[in-house]
mmCIF file of C-alpha atoms in Angstrom:
data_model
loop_
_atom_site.group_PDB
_atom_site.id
_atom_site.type_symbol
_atom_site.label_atom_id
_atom_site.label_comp_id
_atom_site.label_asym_id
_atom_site.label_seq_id
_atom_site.Cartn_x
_atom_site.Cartn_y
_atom_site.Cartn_z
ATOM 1 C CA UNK A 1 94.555 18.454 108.465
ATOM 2 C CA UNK A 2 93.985 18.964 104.475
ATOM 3 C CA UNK A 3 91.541 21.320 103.527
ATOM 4 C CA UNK A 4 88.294 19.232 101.766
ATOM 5 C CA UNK A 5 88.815 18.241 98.436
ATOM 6 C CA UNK A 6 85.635 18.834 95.891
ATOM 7 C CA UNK A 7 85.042 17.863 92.579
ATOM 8 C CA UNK A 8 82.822 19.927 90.131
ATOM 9 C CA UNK A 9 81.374 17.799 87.440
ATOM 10 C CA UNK A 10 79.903 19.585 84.628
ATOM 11 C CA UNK A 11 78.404 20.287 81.377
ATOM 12 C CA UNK A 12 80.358 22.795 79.098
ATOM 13 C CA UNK A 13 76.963 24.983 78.835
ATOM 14 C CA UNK A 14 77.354 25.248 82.690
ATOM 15 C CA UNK A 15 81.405 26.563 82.751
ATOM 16 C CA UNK A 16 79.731 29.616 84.371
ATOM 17 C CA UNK A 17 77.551 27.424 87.165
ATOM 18 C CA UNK A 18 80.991 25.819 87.936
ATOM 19 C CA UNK A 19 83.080 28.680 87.598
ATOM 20 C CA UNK A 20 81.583 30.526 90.792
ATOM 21 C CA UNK A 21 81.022 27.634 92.569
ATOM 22 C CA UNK A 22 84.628 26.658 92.055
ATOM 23 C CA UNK A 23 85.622 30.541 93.344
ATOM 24 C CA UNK A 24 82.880 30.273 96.499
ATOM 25 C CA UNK A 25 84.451 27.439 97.568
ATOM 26 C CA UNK A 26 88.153 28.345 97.114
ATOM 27 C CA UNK A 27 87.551 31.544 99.172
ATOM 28 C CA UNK A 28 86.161 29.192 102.087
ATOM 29 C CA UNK A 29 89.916 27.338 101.588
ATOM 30 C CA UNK A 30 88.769 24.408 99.577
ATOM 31 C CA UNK A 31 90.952 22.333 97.168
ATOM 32 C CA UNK A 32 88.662 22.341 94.153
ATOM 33 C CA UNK A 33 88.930 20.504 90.454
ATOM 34 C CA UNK A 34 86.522 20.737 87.892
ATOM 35 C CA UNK A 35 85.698 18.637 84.958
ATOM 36 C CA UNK A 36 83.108 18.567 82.008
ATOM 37 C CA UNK A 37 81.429 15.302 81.687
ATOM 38 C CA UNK A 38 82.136 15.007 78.267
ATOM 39 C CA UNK A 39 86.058 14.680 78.760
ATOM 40 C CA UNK A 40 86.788 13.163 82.470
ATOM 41 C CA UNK A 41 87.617 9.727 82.614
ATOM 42 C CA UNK A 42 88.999 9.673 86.271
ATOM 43 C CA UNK A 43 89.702 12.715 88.140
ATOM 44 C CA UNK A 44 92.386 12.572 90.582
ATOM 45 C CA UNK A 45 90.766 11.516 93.366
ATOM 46 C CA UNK A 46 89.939 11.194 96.700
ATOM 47 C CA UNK A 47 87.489 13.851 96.588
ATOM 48 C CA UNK A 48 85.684 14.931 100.355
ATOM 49 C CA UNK A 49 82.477 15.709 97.794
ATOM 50 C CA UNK A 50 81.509 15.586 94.592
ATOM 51 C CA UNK A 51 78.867 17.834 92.856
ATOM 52 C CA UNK A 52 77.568 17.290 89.730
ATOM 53 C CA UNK A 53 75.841 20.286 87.702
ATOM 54 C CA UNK A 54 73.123 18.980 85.686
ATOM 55 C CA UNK A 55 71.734 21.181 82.655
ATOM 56 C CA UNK A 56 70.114 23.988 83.038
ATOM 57 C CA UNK A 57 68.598 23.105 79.445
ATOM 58 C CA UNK A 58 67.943 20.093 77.333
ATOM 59 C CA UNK A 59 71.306 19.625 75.360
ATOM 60 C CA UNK A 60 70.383 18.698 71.322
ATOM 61 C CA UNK A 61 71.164 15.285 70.611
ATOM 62 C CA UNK A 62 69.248 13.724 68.019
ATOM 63 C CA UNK A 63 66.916 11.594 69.297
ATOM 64 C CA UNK A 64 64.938 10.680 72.566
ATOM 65 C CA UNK A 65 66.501 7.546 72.850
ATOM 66 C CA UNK A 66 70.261 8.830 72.625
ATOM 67 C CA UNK A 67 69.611 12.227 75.014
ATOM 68 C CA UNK A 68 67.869 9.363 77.466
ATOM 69 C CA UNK A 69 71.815 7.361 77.268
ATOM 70 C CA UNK A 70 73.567 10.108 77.819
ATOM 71 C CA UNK A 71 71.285 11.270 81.275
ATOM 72 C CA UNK A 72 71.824 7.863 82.178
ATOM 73 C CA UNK A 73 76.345 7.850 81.388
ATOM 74 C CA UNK A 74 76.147 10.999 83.064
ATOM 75 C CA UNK A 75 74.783 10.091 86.136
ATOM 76 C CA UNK A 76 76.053 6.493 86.329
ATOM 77 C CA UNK A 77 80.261 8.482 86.192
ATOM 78 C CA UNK A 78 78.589 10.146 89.600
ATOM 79 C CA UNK A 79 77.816 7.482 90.742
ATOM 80 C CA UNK A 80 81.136 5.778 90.254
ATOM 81 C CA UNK A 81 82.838 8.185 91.576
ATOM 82 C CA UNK A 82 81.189 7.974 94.582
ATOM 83 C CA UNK A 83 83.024 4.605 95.445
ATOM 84 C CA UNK A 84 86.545 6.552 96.260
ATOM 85 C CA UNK A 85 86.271 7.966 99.756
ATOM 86 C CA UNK A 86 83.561 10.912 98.608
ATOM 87 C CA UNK A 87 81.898 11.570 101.727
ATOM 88 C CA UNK A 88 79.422 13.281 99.869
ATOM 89 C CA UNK A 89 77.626 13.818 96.095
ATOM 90 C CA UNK A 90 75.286 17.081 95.485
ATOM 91 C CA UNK A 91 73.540 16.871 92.321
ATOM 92 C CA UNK A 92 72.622 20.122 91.236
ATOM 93 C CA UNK A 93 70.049 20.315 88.915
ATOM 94 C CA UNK A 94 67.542 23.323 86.842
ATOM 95 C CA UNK A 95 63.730 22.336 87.056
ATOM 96 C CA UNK A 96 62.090 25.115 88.353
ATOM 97 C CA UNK A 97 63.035 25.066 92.398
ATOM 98 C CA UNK A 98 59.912 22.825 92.572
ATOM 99 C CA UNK A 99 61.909 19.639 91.239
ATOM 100 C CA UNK A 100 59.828 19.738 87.740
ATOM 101 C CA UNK A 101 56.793 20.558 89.238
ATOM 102 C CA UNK A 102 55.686 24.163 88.404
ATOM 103 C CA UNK A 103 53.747 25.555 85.730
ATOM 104 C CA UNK A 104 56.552 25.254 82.914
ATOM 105 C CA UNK A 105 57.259 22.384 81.637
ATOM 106 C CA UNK A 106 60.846 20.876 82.341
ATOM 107 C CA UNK A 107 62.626 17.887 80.998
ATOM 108 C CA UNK A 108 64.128 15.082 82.743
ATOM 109 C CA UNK A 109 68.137 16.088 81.563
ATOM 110 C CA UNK A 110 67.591 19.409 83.707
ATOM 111 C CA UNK A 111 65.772 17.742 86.522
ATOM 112 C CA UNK A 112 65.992 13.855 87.313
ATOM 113 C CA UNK A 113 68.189 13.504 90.247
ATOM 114 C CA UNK A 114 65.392 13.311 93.176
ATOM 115 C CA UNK A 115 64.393 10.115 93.036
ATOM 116 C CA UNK A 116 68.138 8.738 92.269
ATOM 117 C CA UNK A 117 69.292 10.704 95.585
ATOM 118 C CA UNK A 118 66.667 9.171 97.604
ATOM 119 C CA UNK A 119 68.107 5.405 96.152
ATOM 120 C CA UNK A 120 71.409 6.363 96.610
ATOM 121 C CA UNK A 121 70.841 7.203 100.199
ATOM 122 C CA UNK A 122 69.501 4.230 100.835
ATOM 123 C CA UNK A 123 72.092 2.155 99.090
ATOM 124 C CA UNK A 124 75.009 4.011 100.644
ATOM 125 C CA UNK A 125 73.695 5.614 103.876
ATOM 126 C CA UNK A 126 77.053 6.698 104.831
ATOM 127 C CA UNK A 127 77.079 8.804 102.256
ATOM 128 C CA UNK A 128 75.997 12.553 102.386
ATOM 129 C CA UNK A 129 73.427 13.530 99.581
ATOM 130 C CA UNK A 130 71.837 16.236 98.440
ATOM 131 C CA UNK A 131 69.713 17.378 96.117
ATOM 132 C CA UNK A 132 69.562 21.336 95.035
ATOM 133 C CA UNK A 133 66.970 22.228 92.493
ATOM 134 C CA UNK A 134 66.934 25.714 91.318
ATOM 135 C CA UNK A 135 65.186 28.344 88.769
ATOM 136 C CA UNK A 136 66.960 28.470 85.554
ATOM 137 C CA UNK A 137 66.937 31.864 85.640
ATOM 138 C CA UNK A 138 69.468 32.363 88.899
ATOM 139 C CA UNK A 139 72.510 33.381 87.773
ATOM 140 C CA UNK A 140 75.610 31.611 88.853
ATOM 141 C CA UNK A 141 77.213 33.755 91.441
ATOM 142 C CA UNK A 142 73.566 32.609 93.432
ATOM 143 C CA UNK A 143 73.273 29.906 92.525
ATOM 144 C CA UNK A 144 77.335 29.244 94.619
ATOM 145 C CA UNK A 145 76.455 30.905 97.248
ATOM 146 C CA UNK A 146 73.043 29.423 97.732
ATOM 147 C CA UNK A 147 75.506 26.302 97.334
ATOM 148 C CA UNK A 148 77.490 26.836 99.623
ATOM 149 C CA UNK A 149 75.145 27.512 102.312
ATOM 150 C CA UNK A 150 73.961 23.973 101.780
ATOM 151 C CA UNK A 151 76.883 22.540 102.583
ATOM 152 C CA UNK A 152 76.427 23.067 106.423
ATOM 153 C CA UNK A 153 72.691 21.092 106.211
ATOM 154 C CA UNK A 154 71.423 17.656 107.381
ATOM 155 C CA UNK A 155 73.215 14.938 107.506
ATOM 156 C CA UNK A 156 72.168 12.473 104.721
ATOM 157 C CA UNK A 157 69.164 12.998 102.800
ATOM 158 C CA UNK A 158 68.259 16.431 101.041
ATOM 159 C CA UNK A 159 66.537 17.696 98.742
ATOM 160 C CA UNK A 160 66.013 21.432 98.286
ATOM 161 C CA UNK A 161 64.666 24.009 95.970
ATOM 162 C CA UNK A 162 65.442 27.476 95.237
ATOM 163 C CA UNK A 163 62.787 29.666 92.993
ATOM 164 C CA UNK A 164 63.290 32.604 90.768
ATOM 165 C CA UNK A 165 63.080 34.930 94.131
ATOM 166 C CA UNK A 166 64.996 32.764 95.704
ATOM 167 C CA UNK A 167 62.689 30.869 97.728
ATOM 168 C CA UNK A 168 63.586 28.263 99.445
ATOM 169 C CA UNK A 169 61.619 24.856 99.336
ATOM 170 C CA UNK A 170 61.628 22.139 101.277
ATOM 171 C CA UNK A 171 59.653 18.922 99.601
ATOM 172 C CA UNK A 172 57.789 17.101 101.915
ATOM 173 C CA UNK A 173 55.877 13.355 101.348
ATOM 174 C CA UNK A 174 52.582 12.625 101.814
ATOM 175 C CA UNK A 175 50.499 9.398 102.268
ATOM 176 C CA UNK A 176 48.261 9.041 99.426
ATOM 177 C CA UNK A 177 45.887 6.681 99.166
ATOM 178 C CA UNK A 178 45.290 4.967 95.681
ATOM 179 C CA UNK A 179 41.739 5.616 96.023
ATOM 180 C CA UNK A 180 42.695 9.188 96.160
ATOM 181 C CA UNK A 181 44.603 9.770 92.949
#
């Protein structure tokens, strides 16, 4: 049996990010290729899983309205890619650990994959997906391994978070009343 196949998608600010995560996973055995979103048209595919590094900062694009087109191109090629035999996508993204929602403020190109895992598991449910949000300020030899040990969890559906001190956090909903907000 081949070893699994994995695709690294990412940023050029993030070479390091994919760098040891492309290492982590070859010592485990893995076939790995990695591209920058900026120049892959179509890998060479099938890929077992497909992870996509988002920015760990806001990349400077003039203008709210293109920076919001390219979030959306880059995460529509995941999603794409997703329709040749990936058995699973983690989107690997910088806002916080807490998915955006600590004291800093963190903008959507580091941190808006939640809510489109959650969709996409519900519009593929074969589909493995996970979510990893971590500090910024990890560097990227943690950040793979932390990674890595992911790869191992649940099923479908998740969404994780990994803090400065490498915390890890586990969202969890609650029912909310309107009345309540």
């Amino acid at each position: 049996m081949p070893p699994p196949r994995h695709l690294i998608i990412h940023e050029s600010a993030e070479d390091a990010v994919a760098a040891a995560l492309r290492a982590a996973l070859q010592r485990r055995g893995n076939d790995v290729e990695s591209v920058g979103f900026s120049v892959a048209n179509t890998p060479r595919g099938p890929f077992t899983s497909l992870f996509a590094i988002l920015p760990r900062q806001p990349i400077t694009i003039a203008g709210e309205s293109l920076r919001l087109r390219r979030i959306i191109e880059r995460l529509q090629f995941v999603l794409s890619l997703t329709t040749h035999g990936s058995q699973e996508v983690t989107f690997v993204q910088f806002g916080g650990g807490c998915f955006g929602a600590g004291s800093e403020p963190v903008h959507p190109e580091q941190c808006c994959a939640a809510a489109l895992g959650r969709t996409l598991h519900l519009e593929r449910p074969e589909l493995r997906v996970r979510v990893i949000d971590f500090a910024n300020t990890l560097v990227p030899d943690r950040i793979a391994e932390l990674l890595v040990n992911e790869l191992g969890g649940p099923p479908f559906l998740s969404t994780v978070g990994y803090t400065a001190e490498g915390q890890r956090l586990v969202p969890r909903a609650r029912l909310q009343q309107p009345a309540d907000y």
